[in-house]
CSV table of C-alpha atoms in Angstrom, one decimal:
chain,number,residue,atom,x,y,z
A,60,GLU,CA,114.3,113.9,94.3
A,61,THR,CA,111.4,113.1,96.4
A,62,GLY,CA,111.3,109.1,95.3
A,63,VAL,CA,108.0,109.4,93.7
A,64,THR,CA,107.9,109.5,90.3
A,65,GLN,CA,105.2,110.2,87.7
A,66,THR,CA,104.7,109.7,84.0
A,67,PRO,CA,104.0,111.5,81.8
A,68,ARG,CA,104.3,115.2,83.1
A,69,HIS,CA,102.1,116.5,80.8
A,70,LEU,CA,99.4,115.0,78.9
A,71,VAL,CA,97.2,116.6,76.3
A,72,MET,CA,93.9,114.5,75.4
A,73,GLY,CA,90.6,115.0,73.8
A,74,MET,CA,87.3,113.8,75.4
A,75,THR,CA,87.2,110.6,73.7
A,76,ASN,CA,90.8,109.3,74.1
A,77,LYS,CA,91.8,106.6,76.6
A,78,LYS,CA,95.2,107.3,78.5
A,79,SER,CA,96.4,106.1,81.7
A,80,LEU,CA,98.8,108.0,84.1
A,81,LYS,CA,101.4,106.0,86.1
A,82,CYS,CA,102.9,106.7,89.7
A,83,GLU,CA,106.1,104.7,91.0
A,84,GLN,CA,107.1,105.0,94.4
A,85,HIS,CA,110.8,103.8,95.6
A,86,LEU,CA,110.6,104.4,99.0
A,87,GLY,CA,109.2,101.0,100.5
A,88,HIS,CA,105.7,102.7,101.6
A,89,ASN,CA,102.6,100.6,102.0
A,90,ALA,CA,100.0,103.4,101.0
A,91,MET,CA,99.5,105.5,98.0
A,92,TYR,CA,97.2,108.3,96.9
A,93,TRP,CA,96.0,110.2,94.0
A,94,TYR,CA,95.0,113.9,94.2
A,95,LYS,CA,93.5,116.3,92.0
A,96,GLN,CA,94.9,119.9,92.1
A,97,SER,CA,93.0,122.8,90.0
A,98,ALA,CA,94.0,126.1,90.3
A,99,LYS,CA,92.8,128.4,93.1
A,100,LYS,CA,91.5,125.2,95.0
A,101,PRO,CA,92.6,122.7,97.5
A,102,LEU,CA,94.1,119.6,96.9
A,103,GLU,CA,91.4,117.1,96.5
A,104,LEU,CA,91.7,113.5,97.5
A,105,MET,CA,90.5,111.0,94.9
A,106,PHE,CA,91.6,107.3,96.0
A,107,VAL,CA,93.9,105.9,98.9
A,108,TYR,CA,95.3,102.5,98.6
A,109,ASN,CA,96.6,100.6,101.6
A,110,PHE,CA,98.6,97.3,101.0
A,111,LYS,CA,97.0,97.4,97.3
A,112,GLU,CA,93.4,97.5,98.8
A,113,GLN,CA,91.6,100.2,98.0
A,114,THR,CA,90.4,102.1,101.3
A,115,GLU,CA,89.2,105.3,99.9
A,116,ASN,CA,87.1,106.6,96.5
A,117,ASN,CA,86.3,110.1,97.3
A,118,SER,CA,83.1,110.1,95.3
A,119,VAL,CA,85.3,110.1,91.8
A,120,PRO,CA,83.6,110.0,88.7
A,121,SER,CA,83.5,106.7,86.9
A,122,ARG,CA,85.7,108.3,83.8
A,123,PHE,CA,88.6,108.0,86.4
A,124,SER,CA,89.6,104.1,87.5
A,125,PRO,CA,92.5,103.6,89.6
A,126,GLU,CA,94.6,100.3,89.5
A,127,CYS,CA,97.2,98.9,92.2
A,128,PRO,CA,99.0,95.9,91.0
A,129,ASN,CA,101.5,96.6,94.2
A,130,SER,CA,102.8,98.4,96.8
A,131,SER,CA,105.1,100.2,94.5
A,132,HIS,CA,103.0,101.2,91.4
A,133,LEU,CA,99.9,103.2,91.1
A,134,PHE,CA,97.9,103.6,88.2
A,135,LEU,CA,94.8,106.0,87.0
A,136,HIS,CA,93.2,104.9,83.8
A,137,LEU,CA,91.0,108.1,81.9
A,138,HIS,CA,88.4,107.9,79.4
A,139,THR,CA,86.0,110.0,78.1
A,140,LEU,CA,87.1,113.0,80.2
A,141,GLN,CA,85.4,116.4,80.0
A,142,PRO,CA,87.2,119.7,79.7
A,143,GLU,CA,86.7,120.9,83.8
A,144,ASP,CA,88.7,117.4,84.4
A,145,SER,CA,92.0,119.4,83.3
A,146,ALA,CA,94.0,119.7,86.4
A,147,LEU,CA,97.3,118.8,88.1
A,148,TYR,CA,97.1,115.1,89.1
A,149,LEU,CA,99.2,114.4,92.0
A,150,CYS,CA,100.4,111.1,93.4
A,151,ALA,CA,101.8,110.6,97.1
A,152,SER,CA,102.7,107.6,99.0
A,153,SER,CA,103.2,107.2,102.8
A,154,GLN,CA,104.6,104.4,105.0
A,155,ASP,CA,100.9,103.2,106.0
A,156,GLY,CA,97.8,104.8,107.3
A,157,ALA,CA,97.9,106.8,110.3
A,158,SER,CA,100.5,105.6,112.5
A,159,GLY,CA,102.8,108.5,114.1
A,160,SER,CA,103.2,111.8,111.4
A,161,ASN,CA,103.2,109.1,108.6
A,162,GLU,CA,104.0,111.9,106.1
A,163,GLN,CA,102.9,111.9,102.6
A,164,PHE,CA,105.7,112.1,99.6
A,165,PHE,CA,104.5,113.7,96.7
A,166,GLY,CA,105.4,113.3,93.0
A,167,PRO,CA,105.8,116.0,90.5
A,168,GLY,CA,102.8,115.5,89.0
A,169,THR,CA,100.7,115.1,85.7
A,170,ARG,CA,99.6,118.2,84.2
A,171,LEU,CA,96.5,117.2,82.2
A,172,THR,CA,94.9,119.1,79.7
A,173,VAL,CA,91.5,117.8,78.0
A,174,LEU,CA,90.4,119.6,74.8
B,197,GLY,CA,82.0,118.0,105.5
B,198,GLN,CA,85.5,119.5,106.2
B,199,ASN,CA,86.4,123.1,106.2
B,200,ILE,CA,90.0,124.6,106.1
B,201,ASP,CA,90.9,128.3,105.8
B,202,GLN,CA,93.8,130.0,105.4
B,203,PRO,CA,94.7,133.3,104.1
B,204,THR,CA,95.3,133.4,100.0
B,205,GLU,CA,98.3,135.5,99.6
B,206,MET,CA,100.9,137.2,102.1
B,207,THR,CA,103.8,139.5,101.3
B,208,ALA,CA,106.6,140.1,103.2
B,209,THR,CA,110.2,141.6,103.1
B,210,GLU,CA,113.7,139.1,103.0
B,211,GLY,CA,114.7,138.9,106.7
B,212,ALA,CA,111.4,139.4,108.0
B,213,ILE,CA,108.8,136.9,110.0
B,214,VAL,CA,105.7,135.8,108.4
B,215,GLN,CA,103.2,133.9,110.3
B,216,ILE,CA,100.3,132.0,108.3
B,217,ASN,CA,97.2,131.1,110.4
B,218,CYS,CA,95.0,127.9,109.4
B,219,THR,CA,91.7,127.3,110.9
B,220,TYR,CA,89.7,124.0,110.5
B,221,GLN,CA,86.5,122.3,111.1
B,222,THR,CA,86.8,118.8,110.6
B,223,SER,CA,84.4,116.1,111.1
B,224,GLY,CA,87.7,114.3,112.8
B,225,PHE,CA,91.2,115.2,113.9
B,226,ASN,CA,94.2,112.6,113.8
B,227,GLY,CA,97.1,115.4,113.2
B,228,LEU,CA,97.7,118.5,111.1
B,229,PHE,CA,100.4,119.0,108.7
B,230,TRP,CA,101.7,122.3,106.5
B,231,TYR,CA,103.3,121.3,102.9
B,232,GLN,CA,105.3,124.1,100.9
B,233,GLN,CA,104.6,123.7,97.0
B,234,HIS,CA,106.7,125.9,94.7
B,235,ALA,CA,105.2,126.6,91.6
B,236,GLY,CA,105.3,123.7,89.0
B,237,GLU,CA,106.6,121.2,91.9
B,238,ALA,CA,105.1,118.7,94.1
B,239,PRO,CA,104.2,119.7,97.6
B,240,THR,CA,106.8,118.8,100.2
B,241,PHE,CA,106.2,118.1,103.8
B,242,LEU,CA,107.3,120.8,106.1
B,243,SER,CA,105.8,119.9,109.9
B,244,TYR,CA,103.2,117.8,111.7
B,245,ASN,CA,101.5,118.6,114.9
B,246,VAL,CA,99.0,116.1,116.7
B,247,LEU,CA,99.1,117.7,120.2
B,248,ASP,CA,98.9,121.2,121.5
B,249,GLY,CA,101.6,123.5,121.4
B,250,LEU,CA,104.8,124.5,119.1
B,251,GLU,CA,107.1,122.3,117.1
B,252,GLU,CA,110.2,124.1,115.9
B,253,LYS,CA,112.1,123.1,112.9
B,254,GLY,CA,114.9,125.4,112.3
B,255,ARG,CA,113.5,128.9,110.5
B,256,PHE,CA,110.2,127.1,110.2
B,257,SER,CA,107.5,126.7,113.3
B,258,SER,CA,104.3,125.2,113.6
B,259,PHE,CA,101.7,125.7,116.6
B,260,LEU,CA,98.2,123.9,117.0
B,261,SER,CA,95.4,124.9,119.6
B,262,ARG,CA,92.9,121.7,119.0
B,263,SER,CA,90.4,123.0,121.2
B,264,LYS,CA,90.2,126.4,119.0
B,265,GLY,CA,90.6,124.5,115.5
B,266,TYR,CA,93.5,126.6,115.2
B,267,SER,CA,97.2,126.2,113.5
B,268,TYR,CA,100.1,129.1,112.2
B,269,LEU,CA,103.2,128.3,110.5
B,270,LEU,CA,105.8,130.8,111.6
B,271,LEU,CA,108.5,131.4,108.9
B,272,LYS,CA,111.3,133.4,110.2
B,273,GLU,CA,114.5,135.3,108.7
B,274,LEU,CA,112.8,135.0,105.2
B,275,GLN,CA,114.9,134.1,101.9
B,276,MET,CA,113.8,134.6,98.6
B,277,LYS,CA,113.6,130.7,98.2
B,278,ASP,CA,110.5,130.5,100.8
B,279,SER,CA,108.4,132.2,97.9
B,280,ALA,CA,106.0,129.5,97.7
B,281,SER,CA,102.8,128.2,98.4
B,282,TYR,CA,101.7,126.6,101.9
B,283,LEU,CA,99.2,124.2,102.3
B,284,CYS,CA,97.7,123.5,105.8
B,285,ALA,CA,95.9,119.6,106.0
B,286,VAL,CA,94.0,118.2,108.7
B,287,ARG,CA,94.1,114.4,108.6
B,288,ASP,CA,90.5,112.9,109.6
B,289,GLY,CA,90.8,109.4,110.6
B,290,ASP,CA,93.1,106.9,109.3
B,291,TYR,CA,94.3,108.0,105.7
B,292,LYS,CA,92.3,111.0,104.6
B,293,LEU,CA,94.1,114.5,104.4
B,294,SER,CA,92.1,117.5,103.5
B,295,PHE,CA,93.7,120.3,102.6
B,296,GLY,CA,93.3,124.0,102.7
B,297,ALA,CA,93.6,126.2,99.2
B,298,GLY,CA,97.1,127.0,100.3
B,299,THR,CA,98.6,130.4,101.1
B,300,THR,CA,100.8,132.1,98.3
B,301,VAL,CA,104.0,133.8,100.1
B,302,THR,CA,105.8,136.2,98.3
B,303,VAL,CA,109.1,137.3,99.5
B,304,ARG,CA,110.4,140.9,98.5
B,305,ALA,CA,114.1,142.1,98.6
């Protein structure tokens, strides 16, 4: 039990669909992150929110749209995705940005398949 | 850009010791992390180094040399449950973690 939950755990969608991934953290953290993990590739940071403000957008295509309504919830809205977007999408949270170890706690991920 | 290298795979016997090396070239440095990820599960935090030297935590130790851009994770008294992927990550600046591709460790009986 990591304290970070993600739904759904698995998602299959067509290229014309619109769907959303949800992340919730129960750790009282102030920073939240979206990562993409593709097979045999490094984890790629997509977005960072700190105190609900977006502080990092790592050149992510506009078909991925994040939303952070409060420090506990993070969404990733998906539309008109491509098959190469199929991957494991991981959410993480940390206390804040850079003080101390400030390790990131990861959720179990959403396995996304785009047909 | 960021460049973080670690071996793709390693195999070791139960009870043995394995050392996973990580070399990095990054535009900034604000700490190095090791995470463990079992297949189909979330990465979990193992260790953090920001100063040169060895950090020991039970069977796991992590070493850092900032001048050499080098770290290693040492796993002692290997157990079957240690079979997993081990991810090296460098924090560059305030928030951004750049990850290596991970080292898959297989522990054999």
